[in-house]
XYZ file of C-alpha atoms in Angstrom:
285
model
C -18.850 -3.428 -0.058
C -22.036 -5.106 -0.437
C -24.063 -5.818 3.317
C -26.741 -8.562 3.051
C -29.634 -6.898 4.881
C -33.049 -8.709 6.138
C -35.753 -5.828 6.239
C -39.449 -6.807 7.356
C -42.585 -4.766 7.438
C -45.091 -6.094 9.526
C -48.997 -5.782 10.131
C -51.875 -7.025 12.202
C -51.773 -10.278 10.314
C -48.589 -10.825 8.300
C -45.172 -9.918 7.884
C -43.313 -9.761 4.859
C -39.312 -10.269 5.062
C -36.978 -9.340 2.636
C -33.355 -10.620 2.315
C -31.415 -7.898 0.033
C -27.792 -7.570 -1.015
C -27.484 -4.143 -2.210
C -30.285 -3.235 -4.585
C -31.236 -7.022 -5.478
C -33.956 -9.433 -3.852
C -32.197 -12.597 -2.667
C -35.519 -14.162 -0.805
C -39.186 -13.401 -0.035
C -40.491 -15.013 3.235
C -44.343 -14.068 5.096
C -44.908 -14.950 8.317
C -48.072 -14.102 10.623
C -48.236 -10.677 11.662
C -45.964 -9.574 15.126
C -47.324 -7.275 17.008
C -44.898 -7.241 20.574
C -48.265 -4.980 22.218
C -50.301 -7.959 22.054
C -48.377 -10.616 21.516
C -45.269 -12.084 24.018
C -41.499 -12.431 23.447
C -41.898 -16.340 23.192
C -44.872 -16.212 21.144
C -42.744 -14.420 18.246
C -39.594 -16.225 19.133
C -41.798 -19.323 18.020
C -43.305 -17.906 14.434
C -39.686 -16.563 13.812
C -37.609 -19.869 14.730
C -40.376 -22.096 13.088
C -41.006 -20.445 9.913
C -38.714 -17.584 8.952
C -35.564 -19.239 10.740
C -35.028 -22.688 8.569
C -35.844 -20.170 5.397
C -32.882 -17.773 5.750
C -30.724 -20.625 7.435
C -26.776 -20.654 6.000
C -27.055 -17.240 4.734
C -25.176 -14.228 6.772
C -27.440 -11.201 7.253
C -25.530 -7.994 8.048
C -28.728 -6.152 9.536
C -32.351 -6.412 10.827
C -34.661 -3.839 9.812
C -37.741 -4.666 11.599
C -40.721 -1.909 11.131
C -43.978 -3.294 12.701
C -47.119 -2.290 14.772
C -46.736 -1.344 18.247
C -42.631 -1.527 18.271
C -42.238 1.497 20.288
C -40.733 2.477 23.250
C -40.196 -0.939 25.787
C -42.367 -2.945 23.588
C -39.624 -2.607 20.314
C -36.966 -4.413 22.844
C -39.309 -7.313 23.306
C -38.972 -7.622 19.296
C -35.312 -7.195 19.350
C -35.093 -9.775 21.922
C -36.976 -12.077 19.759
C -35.389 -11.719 16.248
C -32.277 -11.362 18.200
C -32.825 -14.938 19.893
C -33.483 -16.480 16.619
C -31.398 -14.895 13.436
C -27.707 -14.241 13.999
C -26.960 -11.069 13.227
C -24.497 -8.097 14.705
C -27.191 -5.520 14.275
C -30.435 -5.967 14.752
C -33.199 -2.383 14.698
C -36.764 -2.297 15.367
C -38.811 0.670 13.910
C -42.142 1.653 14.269
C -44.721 1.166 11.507
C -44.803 4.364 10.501
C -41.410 5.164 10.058
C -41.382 2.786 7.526
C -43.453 5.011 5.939
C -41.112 7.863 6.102
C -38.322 6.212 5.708
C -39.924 4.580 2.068
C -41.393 7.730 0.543
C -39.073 10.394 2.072
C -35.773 8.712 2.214
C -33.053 11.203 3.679
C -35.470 14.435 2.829
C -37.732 16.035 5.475
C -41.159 15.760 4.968
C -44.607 14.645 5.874
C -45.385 10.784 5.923
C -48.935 9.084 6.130
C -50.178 5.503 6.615
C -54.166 5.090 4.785
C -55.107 1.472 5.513
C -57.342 -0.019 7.212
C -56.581 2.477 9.898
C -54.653 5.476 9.119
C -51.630 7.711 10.675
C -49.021 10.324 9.725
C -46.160 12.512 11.219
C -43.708 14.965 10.268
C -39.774 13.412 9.364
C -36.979 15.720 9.588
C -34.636 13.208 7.048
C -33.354 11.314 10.148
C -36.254 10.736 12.554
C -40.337 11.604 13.614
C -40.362 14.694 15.564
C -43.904 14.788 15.372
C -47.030 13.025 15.553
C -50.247 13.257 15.857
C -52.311 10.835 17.106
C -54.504 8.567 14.935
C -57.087 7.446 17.672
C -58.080 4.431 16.738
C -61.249 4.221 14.197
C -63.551 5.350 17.088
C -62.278 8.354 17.453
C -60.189 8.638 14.714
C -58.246 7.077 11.604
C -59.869 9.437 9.022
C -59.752 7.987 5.884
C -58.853 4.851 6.426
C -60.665 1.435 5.556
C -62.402 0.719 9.549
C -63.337 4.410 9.326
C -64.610 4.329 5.802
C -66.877 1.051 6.635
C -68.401 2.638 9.597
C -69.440 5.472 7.673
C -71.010 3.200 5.108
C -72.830 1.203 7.226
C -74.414 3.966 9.818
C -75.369 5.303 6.000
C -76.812 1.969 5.282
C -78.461 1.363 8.262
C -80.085 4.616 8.670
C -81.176 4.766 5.562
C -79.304 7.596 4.367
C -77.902 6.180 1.353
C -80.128 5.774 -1.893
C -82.352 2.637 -1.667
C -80.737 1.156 -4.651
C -77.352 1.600 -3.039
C -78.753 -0.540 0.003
C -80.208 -2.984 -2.199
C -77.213 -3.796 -3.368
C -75.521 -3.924 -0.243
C -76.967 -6.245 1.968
C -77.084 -8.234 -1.653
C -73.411 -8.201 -1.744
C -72.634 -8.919 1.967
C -75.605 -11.093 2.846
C -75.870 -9.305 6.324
C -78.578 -8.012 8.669
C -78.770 -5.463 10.960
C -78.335 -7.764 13.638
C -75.193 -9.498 12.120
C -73.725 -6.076 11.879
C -74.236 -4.861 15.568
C -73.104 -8.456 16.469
C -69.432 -7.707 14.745
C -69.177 -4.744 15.591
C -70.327 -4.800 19.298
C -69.829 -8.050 20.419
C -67.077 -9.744 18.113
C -62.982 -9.320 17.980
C -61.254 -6.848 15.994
C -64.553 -4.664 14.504
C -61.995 -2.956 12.540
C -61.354 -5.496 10.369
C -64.872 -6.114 9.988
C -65.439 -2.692 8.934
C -62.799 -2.431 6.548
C -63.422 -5.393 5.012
C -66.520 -3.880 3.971
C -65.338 -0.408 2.339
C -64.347 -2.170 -0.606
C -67.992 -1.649 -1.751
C -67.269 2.018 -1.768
C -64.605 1.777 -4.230
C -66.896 -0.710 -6.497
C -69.495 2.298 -6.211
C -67.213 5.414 -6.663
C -68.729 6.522 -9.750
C -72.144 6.858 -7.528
C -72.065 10.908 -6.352
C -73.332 10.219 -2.794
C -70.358 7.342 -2.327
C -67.447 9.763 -4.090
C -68.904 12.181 -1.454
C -68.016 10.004 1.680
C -64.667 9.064 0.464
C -63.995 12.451 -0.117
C -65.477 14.096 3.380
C -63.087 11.012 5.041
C -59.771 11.745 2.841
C -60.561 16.084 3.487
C -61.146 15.222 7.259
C -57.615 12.850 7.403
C -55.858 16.309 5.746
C -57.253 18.792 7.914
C -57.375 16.693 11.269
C -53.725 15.340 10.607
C -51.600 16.524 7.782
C -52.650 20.037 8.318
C -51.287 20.057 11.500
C -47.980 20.023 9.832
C -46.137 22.466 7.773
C -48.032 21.086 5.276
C -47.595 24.174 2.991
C -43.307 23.768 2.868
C -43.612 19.636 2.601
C -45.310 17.390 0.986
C -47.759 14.669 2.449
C -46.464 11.002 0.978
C -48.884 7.829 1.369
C -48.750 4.156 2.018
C -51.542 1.787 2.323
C -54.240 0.216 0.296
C -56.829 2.778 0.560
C -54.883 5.606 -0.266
C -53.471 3.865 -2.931
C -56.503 2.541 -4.937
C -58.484 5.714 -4.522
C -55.434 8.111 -5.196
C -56.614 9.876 -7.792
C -59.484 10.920 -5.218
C -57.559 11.555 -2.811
C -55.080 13.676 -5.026
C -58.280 15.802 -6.010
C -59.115 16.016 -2.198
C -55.951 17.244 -1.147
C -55.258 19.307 -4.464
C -58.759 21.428 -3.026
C -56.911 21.301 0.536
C -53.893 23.223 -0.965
C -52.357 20.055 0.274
C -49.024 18.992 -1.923
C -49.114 15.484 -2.446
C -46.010 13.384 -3.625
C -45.203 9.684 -3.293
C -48.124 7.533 -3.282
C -47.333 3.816 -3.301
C -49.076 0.296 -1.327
C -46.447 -0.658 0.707
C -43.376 0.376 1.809
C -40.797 -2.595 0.346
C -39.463 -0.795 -2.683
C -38.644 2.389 -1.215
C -36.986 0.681 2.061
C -34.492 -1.344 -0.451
C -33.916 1.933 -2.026
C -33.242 3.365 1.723
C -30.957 1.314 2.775
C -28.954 0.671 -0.266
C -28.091 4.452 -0.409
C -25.929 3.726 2.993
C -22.154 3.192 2.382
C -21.902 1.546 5.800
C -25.786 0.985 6.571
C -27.433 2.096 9.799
């Protein structure tokens, strides 16, 4: 038998729903991003029932597979409650972001499964659920690695003059920013992660330069020792999602290849291998 399934992976700032029957796409749908820490039942009862709801409407959906930011513990029955209110459906889960991750890249298998994005995180997967993980800290005091973390590097460098002066030429030519504009995001302004990561693409435009391959490196070496290392990192291997691990993944394959770190899948988002998941159930979830 063939289930109709409606899987979403959601962010800070959009979510992007799937309807699949077995291994084939039926629809594509984004909405904005749902985030049940910060935002309440009614406010994503009203984004789903506006926007998603008259897209899917006459079709039968066997399951939700909901894997978002902050759906944990009490928060992920806030979610349910939502979808729940909105899409008919006799089951209806709500997964954390990260087991997305593991559930994408390690299917059934045990093994280690990392988000590098703008902010990063990882955990050990046994083939059925996280039984560990360590905690990413936020891109103060952590997120190695990943894009908020990577732009704060680059602009302490900038800003103290560390970096070469043609390197901060062509900075604050690209960006148009002064030191006062940056303090002012970054101190004063909502979500200075965002800020920050929006600005580590200008590492990647620069990774041929030895003193930006060097931060990118320090940042992927200090997400494998800090995090992944924590794991039995020498039985399993470490599996990525995100956009910074994978447009610099042949650095970060180099970095972790140095680590004695076994890398294996190494993809942008999670879609692909969750269609794959799910499609390998005879009865589903």
């Amino acid at each position: 038998m063939t289930y109709t399934n409606l899987i979403a992976d959601s962010g800070s700032t959009k979510t992007d729903w799937l309807v699949v029957r077995g291994d084939t796409v039926v629809r594509s749908m984004r909405t904005k991003g749902m985030n049940p820490y910060f935002q309440s039942c009614e406010e994503i009862q009203k984004e789903i029932e506006t926007v998603l709801a008259p897209e899917i409407k006459g079709l039968s959906v066997d399951a939700v597979y909901f894997y978002g930011a902050g759906c944990v513990f009490d928060k992920a029955d806030i979610m349910r409650k939502a979808i729940s209110s909105c899409i008919p459906s006799p089951k209806i889960h709500v997964y954390s972001d990260l087991l997305a991750v593991a559930h994408s890249t390690c299917g059934h298998e045990a093994g280690i499964a990392c988000i590098i994005g703008t902010g990063s995180n990882s955990c050990f997967y046994d083939g059925r659920e996280i039984v560990r993980n360590i905690s990413p800290l936020g891109f103060i005091l952590g997120d190695e690695g990943g894009g908020a973390t990577l732009g704060r590097i680059l602009v302490s460098d900038v800003l103290k003059g560390i970096l070469s002066k043609p390197l901060q030429d062509a900075f604050f030519e690209r960006f148009g920013l002064t030191q006062a504009d940056i303090l002012d995001h970054v101190y004063k302004k909502p979500f200075p992660n965002r800020f920050l990561a929006s600005l580590s693409p200008f590492l990647y435009d620069h990774l041929d330069e030895p003193e930006i391959r060097l931060i990118v490196a320090n940042s992927f070496n200090s997400f494998l020792t800090r995090n992944v290392m924590q794991y039995d990192y020498t039985e399993y291997a470490a599996n990525f999602v995100g956009s910074v691990a994978y447009h610099y993944q042949e650095l970060l394959r180099k970095t972790a290849e140095r680590a004695g770190v076994r890398v294996g899948k190494i993809v942008k988002n999670p879609m692909s291998g969750l269609i794959d998941f799910y499609n390998s159930f005879i009865d589903g979830l």
